[in-house]
Short mmCIF file of C-alpha atoms in Angstrom, two decimals:
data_model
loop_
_atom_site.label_atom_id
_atom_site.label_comp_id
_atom_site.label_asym_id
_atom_site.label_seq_id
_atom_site.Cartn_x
_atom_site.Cartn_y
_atom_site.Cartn_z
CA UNK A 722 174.43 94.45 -24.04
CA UNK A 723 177.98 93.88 -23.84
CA UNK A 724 178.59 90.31 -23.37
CA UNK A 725 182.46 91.00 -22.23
CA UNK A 726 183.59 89.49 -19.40
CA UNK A 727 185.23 91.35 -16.56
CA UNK A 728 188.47 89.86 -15.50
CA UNK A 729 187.07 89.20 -11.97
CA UNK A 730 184.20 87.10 -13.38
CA UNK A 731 186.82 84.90 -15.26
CA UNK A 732 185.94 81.64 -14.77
CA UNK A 733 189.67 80.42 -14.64
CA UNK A 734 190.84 82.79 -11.60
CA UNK A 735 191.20 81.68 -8.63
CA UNK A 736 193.55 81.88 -5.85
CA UNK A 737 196.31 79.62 -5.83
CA UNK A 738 199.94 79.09 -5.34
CA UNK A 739 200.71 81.44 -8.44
CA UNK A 740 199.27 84.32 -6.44
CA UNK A 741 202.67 83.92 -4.06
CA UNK A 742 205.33 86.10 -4.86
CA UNK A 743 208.84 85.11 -4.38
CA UNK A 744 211.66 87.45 -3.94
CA UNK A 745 215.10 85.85 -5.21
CA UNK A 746 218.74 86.99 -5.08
CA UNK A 747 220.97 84.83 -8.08
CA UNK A 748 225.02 84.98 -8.55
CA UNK A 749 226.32 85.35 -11.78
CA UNK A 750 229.04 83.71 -13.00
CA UNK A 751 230.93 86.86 -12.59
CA UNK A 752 230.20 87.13 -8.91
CA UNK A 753 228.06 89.84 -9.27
CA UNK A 754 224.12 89.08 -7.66
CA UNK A 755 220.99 89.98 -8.87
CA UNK A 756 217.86 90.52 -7.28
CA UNK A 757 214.29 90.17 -8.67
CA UNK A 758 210.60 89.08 -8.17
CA UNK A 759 208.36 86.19 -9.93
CA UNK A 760 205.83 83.96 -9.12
CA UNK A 761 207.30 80.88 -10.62
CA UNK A 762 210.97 80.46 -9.34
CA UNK A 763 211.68 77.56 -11.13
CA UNK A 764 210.76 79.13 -14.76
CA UNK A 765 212.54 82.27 -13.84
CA UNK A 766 215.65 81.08 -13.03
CA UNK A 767 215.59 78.79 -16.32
CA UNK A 768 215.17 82.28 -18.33
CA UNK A 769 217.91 83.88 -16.49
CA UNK A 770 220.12 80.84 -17.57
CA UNK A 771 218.77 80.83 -21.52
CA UNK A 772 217.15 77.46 -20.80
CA UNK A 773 213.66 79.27 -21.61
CA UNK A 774 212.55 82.35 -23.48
CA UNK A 775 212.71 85.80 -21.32
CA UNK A 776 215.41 86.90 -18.91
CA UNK A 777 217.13 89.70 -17.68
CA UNK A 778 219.79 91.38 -20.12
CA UNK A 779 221.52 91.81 -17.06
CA UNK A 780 222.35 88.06 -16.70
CA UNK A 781 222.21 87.19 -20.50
CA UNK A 782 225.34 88.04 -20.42
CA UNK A 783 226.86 86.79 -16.78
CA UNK A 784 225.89 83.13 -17.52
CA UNK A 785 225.15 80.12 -15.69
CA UNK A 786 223.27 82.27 -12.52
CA UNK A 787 222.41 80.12 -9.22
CA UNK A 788 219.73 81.06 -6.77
CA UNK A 789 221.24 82.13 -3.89
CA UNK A 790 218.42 82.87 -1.98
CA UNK A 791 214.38 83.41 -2.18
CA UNK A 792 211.45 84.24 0.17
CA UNK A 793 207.72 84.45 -0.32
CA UNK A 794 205.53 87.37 0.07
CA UNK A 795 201.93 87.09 -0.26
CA UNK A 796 201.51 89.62 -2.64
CA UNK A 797 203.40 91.63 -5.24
CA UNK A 798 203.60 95.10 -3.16
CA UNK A 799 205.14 93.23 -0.39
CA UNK A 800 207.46 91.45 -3.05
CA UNK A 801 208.19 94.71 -4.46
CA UNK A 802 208.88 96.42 -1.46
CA UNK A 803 211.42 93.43 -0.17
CA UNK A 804 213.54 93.81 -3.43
CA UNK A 805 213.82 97.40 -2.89
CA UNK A 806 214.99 97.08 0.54
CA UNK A 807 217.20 94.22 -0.88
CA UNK A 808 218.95 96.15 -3.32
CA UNK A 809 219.31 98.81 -1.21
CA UNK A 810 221.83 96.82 0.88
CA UNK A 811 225.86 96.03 0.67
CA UNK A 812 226.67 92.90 -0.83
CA UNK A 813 227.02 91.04 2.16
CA UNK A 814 223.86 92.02 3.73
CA UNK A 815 221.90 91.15 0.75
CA UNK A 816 222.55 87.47 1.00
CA UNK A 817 222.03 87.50 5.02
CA UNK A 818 218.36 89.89 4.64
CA UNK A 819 216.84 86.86 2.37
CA UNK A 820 218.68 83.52 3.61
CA UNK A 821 218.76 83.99 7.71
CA UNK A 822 215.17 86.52 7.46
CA UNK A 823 216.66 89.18 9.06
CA UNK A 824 213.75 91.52 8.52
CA UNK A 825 209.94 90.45 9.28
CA UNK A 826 207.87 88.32 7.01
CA UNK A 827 206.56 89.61 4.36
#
């Protein structure tokens, strides 16, 4: 028998604040923004700035980044779906779309 155990039998899943997905729009210190998903805002904004291992190579290089804006999504296809919709805006729309919730919840 295989004694494996299936990732929905791990003992150590559960659901839990982790499971939100955030959808975040930073500045660089160029001006320029950048949008992206995670489930820990606080981590990924501390890679973005070097503070912690990971990152974007887009803002490795645009250094110190501040979060501009953020919303929660309940799960990652939502998340995904608001940063395409996100980045498919003008500058100045991006920054309204997350901060005033110009579009529904996700």
């Amino acid at each position: 028998m295989d004694s494996a155990v299936q990732p929905s039998q791990r003992p150590d899943r559960t659901e839990k604040a982790a499971d939100i997905w955030h959808v975040y729009l930073l500045e660089c210190a160029d001006g320029t923004l950048y949008c992206g998903i995670t489930t820990d805002l606080a981590r990924r904004l501390d890679q973005h700035n070097g503070l912690a291992p990971g990152g974007a190579r887009y803002t490795s290089g645009r250094r110190p980044v501040r979060l501009l804006a953020s919303r929660a999504c309940a799960h990652k296809g939502a998340a995904l779906r608001l940063e395409c919709a996100v980045k498919a805006r003008p500058r100045a729309e991006k920054i309204l779309f997350l901060q005033e919730g110009v579009v529904a919840p996700c």
